[in-house]
Every structure is written in structure tokens, then in C-alpha cells.
Amino acid sequence: MSSLERSGGDDMNEYAGLVSRFLAYTVDAVVVAVFTGGAALVFGVVAAIVGSGAWELARLVVSSYLVLLPAVLALYCAVFWMLAGRTPGMAFLGLRVVRADGRTPGWFASFLRGLMLAYFPIGALWLLVDRRRQALHDKVARTSVVRAMPAPATPLTPAPAPLTPAPTTQ
């Protein structure tokens, strides 16, 4: 039994399902597509202004956009998983990627997970038949996606004033 299953009422207590994971992935894919598409568009406009030699390079970059987009998405996801345990899309939906011990995945597991998810997204459907809702990329990277419960809010109270001795007169 993993520490995640034993933890009971800690900050993580439920495996994420298909819909929330799909929505998080869609948010991240749109963010990556907008930024890379914008970069390709700017590159194309600059190449059109510079001249015909740069225009051929711009056509090559724009045509390779669809091939490189999954690699950029894999790198984007891997960096966020490694540093924060979640991508912005996952944070928006309250999800987190964790190892069996509850910690964030390392660089190798994050990169492997990102590559598999970007280039073999159909493997994500495996979570429909898995009791821990792990997709194939989770199985290979030995990770799980869980709902991260927000920390309870603490009331804002002013700090007590330090006690200082009163000045004495002599």
C-alpha cells in the first residue's frame, strides 16, 4: 500500500478522473499552442520583411510547427511537473502529479511522462479501467494524479507587539 493510500485525510485524498485531467491538459495545450503559434507568426512576419532568403526559413519553421508542438508541450509539462508538481491547467483544476511517496516527480519521470502524454495521448484512456486511475504514462513514470486539497485558511491576526522594558529615569 502506498503512502498516498495510507494518508487518509492529508492534503491529497482522491485520484483525479478523466474529465478533470482532460480539461487541465486542454488548458495547457491551448497555452502552449497560443505561445508557439504566436512565435511562429512573429517569425513569419519578420521573415517576410527581411526578404526571400529568410522567407524559406520561415516556411520551414511554420511547416514544422505541427511536428514540434508535441515536443514543446512535453517540455512545458515536464518542467512544471518537476518544479511544482502541477501545470497551470492542473493548478486551475486543483490537481497534482505525485509519486507513490507523495512527492513531486523527478526530472526523468516528468520528461518521460510528458513525452508519452504528448506523443501517445490515447494511452490516457487507460485510467478508465485502472483502480488508481493511472494512465499509461502514469504507470511508466510511476506517478499518480490526485486532487490537491487547499490548505485551510488561517485568519490574519496582527503579531503581538514585542515587550520592551520601559525606560527608567534616574
PDB file of C-alpha atoms in Angstrom:
ATOM      1  CA  MET A   1       0.000   0.000   0.000  1.00  0.00           C
ATOM      2  CA  SER A   2       1.439   3.375  -0.970  1.00  0.00           C
ATOM      3  CA  SER A   3       1.768   6.282   1.420  1.00  0.00           C
ATOM      4  CA  LEU A   4      -0.889   8.064  -0.669  1.00  0.00           C
ATOM      5  CA  GLU A   5      -3.417   5.322   0.087  1.00  0.00           C
ATOM      6  CA  ARG A   6      -2.449   5.288   3.784  1.00  0.00           C
ATOM      7  CA  SER A   7      -2.538   9.070   4.176  1.00  0.00           C
ATOM      8  CA  GLY A   8      -6.299   9.231   4.542  1.00  0.00           C
ATOM      9  CA  GLY A   9      -7.023  12.840   5.401  1.00  0.00           C
ATOM     10  CA  ASP A  10      -3.813  14.609   4.443  1.00  0.00           C
ATOM     11  CA  ASP A  11      -3.669  17.205   1.680  1.00  0.00           C
ATOM     12  CA  MET A  12      -4.279  14.594  -1.044  1.00  0.00           C
ATOM     13  CA  ASN A  13      -7.037  12.060  -0.788  1.00  0.00           C
ATOM     14  CA  GLU A  14      -8.593  11.360  -4.151  1.00  0.00           C
ATOM     15  CA  TYR A  15      -7.324  10.231  -7.545  1.00  0.00           C
ATOM     16  CA  ALA A  16      -8.284  12.566 -10.395  1.00  0.00           C
ATOM     17  CA  GLY A  17     -10.616  11.307 -13.103  1.00  0.00           C
ATOM     18  CA  LEU A  18     -10.732  11.594 -16.866  1.00  0.00           C
ATOM     19  CA  VAL A  19     -12.761  14.803 -17.163  1.00  0.00           C
ATOM     20  CA  SER A  20     -10.665  16.942 -14.801  1.00  0.00           C
ATOM     21  CA  ARG A  21      -7.418  15.632 -16.291  1.00  0.00           C
ATOM     22  CA  PHE A  22      -8.655  16.212 -19.842  1.00  0.00           C
ATOM     23  CA  LEU A  23      -9.698  19.781 -19.012  1.00  0.00           C
ATOM     24  CA  ALA A  24      -6.317  20.510 -17.405  1.00  0.00           C
ATOM     25  CA  TYR A  25      -4.495  19.045 -20.414  1.00  0.00           C
ATOM     26  CA  THR A  26      -6.663  21.123 -22.765  1.00  0.00           C
ATOM     27  CA  VAL A  27      -5.860  24.329 -20.866  1.00  0.00           C
ATOM     28  CA  ASP A  28      -2.137  23.551 -21.059  1.00  0.00           C
ATOM     29  CA  ALA A  29      -2.313  22.591 -24.750  1.00  0.00           C
ATOM     30  CA  VAL A  30      -4.081  25.862 -25.582  1.00  0.00           C
ATOM     31  CA  VAL A  31      -1.473  27.870 -23.655  1.00  0.00           C
ATOM     32  CA  VAL A  32       1.377  26.113 -25.490  1.00  0.00           C
ATOM     33  CA  ALA A  33      -0.365  26.402 -28.876  1.00  0.00           C
ATOM     34  CA  VAL A  34      -1.017  30.126 -28.425  1.00  0.00           C
ATOM     35  CA  PHE A  35       2.569  30.889 -27.404  1.00  0.00           C
ATOM     36  CA  THR A  36       4.230  28.719 -30.052  1.00  0.00           C
ATOM     37  CA  GLY A  37       1.753  29.836 -32.718  1.00  0.00           C
ATOM     38  CA  GLY A  38       2.410  33.454 -31.815  1.00  0.00           C
ATOM     39  CA  ALA A  39       6.149  32.884 -32.000  1.00  0.00           C
ATOM     40  CA  ALA A  40       5.804  31.217 -35.424  1.00  0.00           C
ATOM     41  CA  LEU A  41       3.615  34.080 -36.638  1.00  0.00           C
ATOM     42  CA  VAL A  42       6.090  36.720 -35.468  1.00  0.00           C
ATOM     43  CA  PHE A  43       8.916  34.762 -37.081  1.00  0.00           C
ATOM     44  CA  GLY A  44       6.960  34.610 -40.360  1.00  0.00           C
ATOM     45  CA  VAL A  45       6.224  38.339 -40.331  1.00  0.00           C
ATOM     46  CA  VAL A  46       9.865  39.215 -39.620  1.00  0.00           C
ATOM     47  CA  ALA A  47      10.983  36.865 -42.399  1.00  0.00           C
ATOM     48  CA  ALA A  48       8.550  38.472 -44.839  1.00  0.00           C
ATOM     49  CA  ILE A  49      10.002  41.889 -44.039  1.00  0.00           C
ATOM     50  CA  VAL A  50      13.642  40.759 -44.207  1.00  0.00           C
ATOM     51  CA  GLY A  51      13.483  39.092 -47.610  1.00  0.00           C
ATOM     52  CA  SER A  52      13.208  35.933 -49.657  1.00  0.00           C
ATOM     53  CA  GLY A  53      16.103  34.047 -48.017  1.00  0.00           C
ATOM     54  CA  ALA A  54      14.526  34.347 -44.609  1.00  0.00           C
ATOM     55  CA  TRP A  55      11.114  33.541 -46.089  1.00  0.00           C
ATOM     56  CA  GLU A  56      12.233  29.999 -46.940  1.00  0.00           C
ATOM     57  CA  LEU A  57      13.439  29.536 -43.372  1.00  0.00           C
ATOM     58  CA  ALA A  58      10.123  30.888 -42.079  1.00  0.00           C
ATOM     59  CA  ARG A  59       8.165  28.414 -44.216  1.00  0.00           C
ATOM     60  CA  LEU A  60      10.280  25.586 -42.810  1.00  0.00           C
ATOM     61  CA  VAL A  61       9.647  26.732 -39.230  1.00  0.00           C
ATOM     62  CA  VAL A  62       5.915  27.155 -39.763  1.00  0.00           C
ATOM     63  CA  SER A  63       5.596  23.787 -41.519  1.00  0.00           C
ATOM     64  CA  SER A  64       7.483  22.018 -38.702  1.00  0.00           C
ATOM     65  CA  TYR A  65       5.199  23.697 -36.157  1.00  0.00           C
ATOM     66  CA  LEU A  66       2.817  20.726 -36.009  1.00  0.00           C
ATOM     67  CA  VAL A  67       5.696  18.278 -35.594  1.00  0.00           C
ATOM     68  CA  LEU A  68       7.414  20.275 -32.864  1.00  0.00           C
ATOM     69  CA  LEU A  69       4.270  21.285 -30.975  1.00  0.00           C
ATOM     70  CA  PRO A  70       4.033  17.985 -29.027  1.00  0.00           C
ATOM     71  CA  ALA A  71       7.703  18.264 -28.063  1.00  0.00           C
ATOM     72  CA  VAL A  72       7.160  21.794 -26.752  1.00  0.00           C
ATOM     73  CA  LEU A  73       4.076  20.601 -24.846  1.00  0.00           C
ATOM     74  CA  ALA A  74       6.072  17.702 -23.357  1.00  0.00           C
ATOM     75  CA  LEU A  75       8.851  20.048 -22.241  1.00  0.00           C
ATOM     76  CA  TYR A  76       6.326  22.570 -20.839  1.00  0.00           C
ATOM     77  CA  CYS A  77       4.567  19.867 -18.811  1.00  0.00           C
ATOM     78  CA  ALA A  78       7.790  18.215 -17.649  1.00  0.00           C
ATOM     79  CA  VAL A  79       9.268  21.459 -16.321  1.00  0.00           C
ATOM     80  CA  PHE A  80       6.114  22.348 -14.401  1.00  0.00           C
ATOM     81  CA  TRP A  81       5.693  18.807 -13.013  1.00  0.00           C
ATOM     82  CA  MET A  82       9.301  18.704 -11.895  1.00  0.00           C
ATOM     83  CA  LEU A  83       9.298  22.144 -10.262  1.00  0.00           C
ATOM     84  CA  ALA A  84       5.777  22.442  -8.858  1.00  0.00           C
ATOM     85  CA  GLY A  85       4.124  19.055  -9.283  1.00  0.00           C
ATOM     86  CA  ARG A  86       1.437  20.631 -11.467  1.00  0.00           C
ATOM     87  CA  THR A  87       0.980  22.598 -14.656  1.00  0.00           C
ATOM     88  CA  PRO A  88      -1.036  25.832 -14.715  1.00  0.00           C
ATOM     89  CA  GLY A  89      -4.007  23.880 -16.087  1.00  0.00           C
ATOM     90  CA  MET A  90      -3.723  21.372 -13.259  1.00  0.00           C
ATOM     91  CA  ALA A  91      -3.410  24.152 -10.680  1.00  0.00           C
ATOM     92  CA  PHE A  92      -6.561  25.767 -12.092  1.00  0.00           C
ATOM     93  CA  LEU A  93      -8.447  22.490 -11.528  1.00  0.00           C
ATOM     94  CA  GLY A  94      -6.805  21.582  -8.204  1.00  0.00           C
ATOM     95  CA  LEU A  95      -4.786  18.605  -9.453  1.00  0.00           C
ATOM     96  CA  ARG A  96      -1.242  17.488  -8.664  1.00  0.00           C
ATOM     97  CA  VAL A  97       1.158  14.849 -10.018  1.00  0.00           C
ATOM     98  CA  VAL A  98       2.773  12.815  -7.261  1.00  0.00           C
ATOM     99  CA  ARG A  99       4.983   9.787  -6.856  1.00  0.00           C
ATOM    100  CA  ALA A 100       3.938   6.893  -4.638  1.00  0.00           C
ATOM    101  CA  ASP A 101       5.549   8.618  -1.646  1.00  0.00           C
ATOM    102  CA  GLY A 102       3.556  11.821  -2.253  1.00  0.00           C
ATOM    103  CA  ARG A 103       6.468  13.935  -3.511  1.00  0.00           C
ATOM    104  CA  THR A 104       6.710  15.639  -6.900  1.00  0.00           C
ATOM    105  CA  PRO A 105       8.245  13.539  -9.694  1.00  0.00           C
ATOM    106  CA  GLY A 106      11.897  13.942 -10.626  1.00  0.00           C
ATOM    107  CA  TRP A 107      13.202  15.202 -13.957  1.00  0.00           C
ATOM    108  CA  PHE A 108      13.387  11.795 -15.652  1.00  0.00           C
ATOM    109  CA  ALA A 109       9.878  10.715 -14.646  1.00  0.00           C
ATOM    110  CA  SER A 110       8.489  14.144 -15.581  1.00  0.00           C
ATOM    111  CA  PHE A 111      10.131  14.158 -19.003  1.00  0.00           C
ATOM    112  CA  LEU A 112       9.146  10.545 -19.733  1.00  0.00           C
ATOM    113  CA  ARG A 113       5.582  11.229 -18.627  1.00  0.00           C
ATOM    114  CA  GLY A 114       5.439  14.381 -20.776  1.00  0.00           C
ATOM    115  CA  LEU A 115       6.769  12.641 -23.884  1.00  0.00           C
ATOM    116  CA  MET A 116       4.326   9.764 -23.563  1.00  0.00           C
ATOM    117  CA  LEU A 117       1.376  12.086 -22.960  1.00  0.00           C
ATOM    118  CA  ALA A 118       2.296  14.378 -25.867  1.00  0.00           C
ATOM    119  CA  TYR A 119       3.043  11.698 -28.453  1.00  0.00           C
ATOM    120  CA  PHE A 120       0.701   8.933 -27.251  1.00  0.00           C
ATOM    121  CA  PRO A 121      -2.310  10.722 -25.720  1.00  0.00           C
ATOM    122  CA  ILE A 122      -4.625   7.757 -26.334  1.00  0.00           C
ATOM    123  CA  GLY A 123      -2.760   5.999 -23.502  1.00  0.00           C
ATOM    124  CA  ALA A 124      -4.531   8.345 -21.111  1.00  0.00           C
ATOM    125  CA  LEU A 125      -7.714   6.328 -21.601  1.00  0.00           C
ATOM    126  CA  TRP A 126      -6.192   3.504 -19.546  1.00  0.00           C
ATOM    127  CA  LEU A 127      -7.210   5.457 -16.448  1.00  0.00           C
ATOM    128  CA  LEU A 128     -10.820   4.440 -17.140  1.00  0.00           C
ATOM    129  CA  VAL A 129     -10.065   0.815 -16.217  1.00  0.00           C
ATOM    130  CA  ASP A 130      -7.393   1.341 -13.554  1.00  0.00           C
ATOM    131  CA  ARG A 131      -8.454   1.351  -9.905  1.00  0.00           C
ATOM    132  CA  ARG A 132      -5.975   4.135  -9.076  1.00  0.00           C
ATOM    133  CA  ARG A 133      -6.940   5.996 -12.259  1.00  0.00           C
ATOM    134  CA  GLN A 134      -3.415   5.804 -13.639  1.00  0.00           C
ATOM    135  CA  ALA A 135      -2.964   6.312 -17.382  1.00  0.00           C
ATOM    136  CA  LEU A 136      -0.170   4.508 -19.248  1.00  0.00           C
ATOM    137  CA  HIS A 137       2.167   7.477 -18.858  1.00  0.00           C
ATOM    138  CA  ASP A 138       1.490   7.375 -15.097  1.00  0.00           C
ATOM    139  CA  LYS A 139       2.257   3.649 -14.959  1.00  0.00           C
ATOM    140  CA  VAL A 140       5.557   4.041 -16.816  1.00  0.00           C
ATOM    141  CA  ALA A 141       6.637   7.101 -14.799  1.00  0.00           C
ATOM    142  CA  ARG A 142       5.287   5.633 -11.525  1.00  0.00           C
ATOM    143  CA  THR A 143       3.133   8.658 -10.794  1.00  0.00           C
ATOM    144  CA  SER A 144      -0.496   9.408  -9.989  1.00  0.00           C
ATOM    145  CA  VAL A 145      -2.661  12.472 -10.458  1.00  0.00           C
ATOM    146  CA  VAL A 146      -4.553  13.427  -7.331  1.00  0.00           C
ATOM    147  CA  ARG A 147      -6.872  16.163  -6.246  1.00  0.00           C
ATOM    148  CA  ALA A 148      -4.898  18.508  -4.038  1.00  0.00           C
ATOM    149  CA  MET A 149      -6.995  19.850  -1.209  1.00  0.00           C
ATOM    150  CA  PRO A 150      -6.319  23.507  -0.455  1.00  0.00           C
ATOM    151  CA  ALA A 151      -4.696  24.258   2.847  1.00  0.00           C
ATOM    152  CA  PRO A 152      -7.123  25.591   5.437  1.00  0.00           C
ATOM    153  CA  ALA A 153      -7.161  29.350   5.573  1.00  0.00           C
ATOM    154  CA  THR A 154      -5.598  30.878   8.646  1.00  0.00           C
ATOM    155  CA  PRO A 155      -7.088  34.076   9.986  1.00  0.00           C
ATOM    156  CA  LEU A 156      -4.951  37.138   9.610  1.00  0.00           C
ATOM    157  CA  THR A 157      -4.184  38.430  13.064  1.00  0.00           C
ATOM    158  CA  PRO A 158      -1.633  41.076  13.818  1.00  0.00           C
ATOM    159  CA  ALA A 159       1.508  39.904  15.514  1.00  0.00           C
ATOM    160  CA  PRO A 160       1.712  40.878  19.168  1.00  0.00           C
ATOM    161  CA  ALA A 161       3.946  43.834  19.919  1.00  0.00           C
ATOM    162  CA  PRO A 162       7.292  42.861  21.402  1.00  0.00           C
ATOM    163  CA  LEU A 163       7.652  43.514  25.100  1.00  0.00           C
ATOM    164  CA  THR A 164      10.305  46.078  25.793  1.00  0.00           C
ATOM    165  CA  PRO A 165      11.215  47.405  29.215  1.00  0.00           C
ATOM    166  CA  ALA A 166      10.084  50.937  29.956  1.00  0.00           C
ATOM    167  CA  PRO A 167      12.864  53.494  30.041  1.00  0.00           C
ATOM    168  CA  THR A 168      13.944  54.340  33.567  1.00  0.00           C
ATOM    169  CA  THR A 169      14.842  57.800  34.785  1.00  0.00           C
ATOM    170  CA  GLN A 170      17.461  58.382  37.453  1.00  0.00           C
TER     171      GLN A 170
END
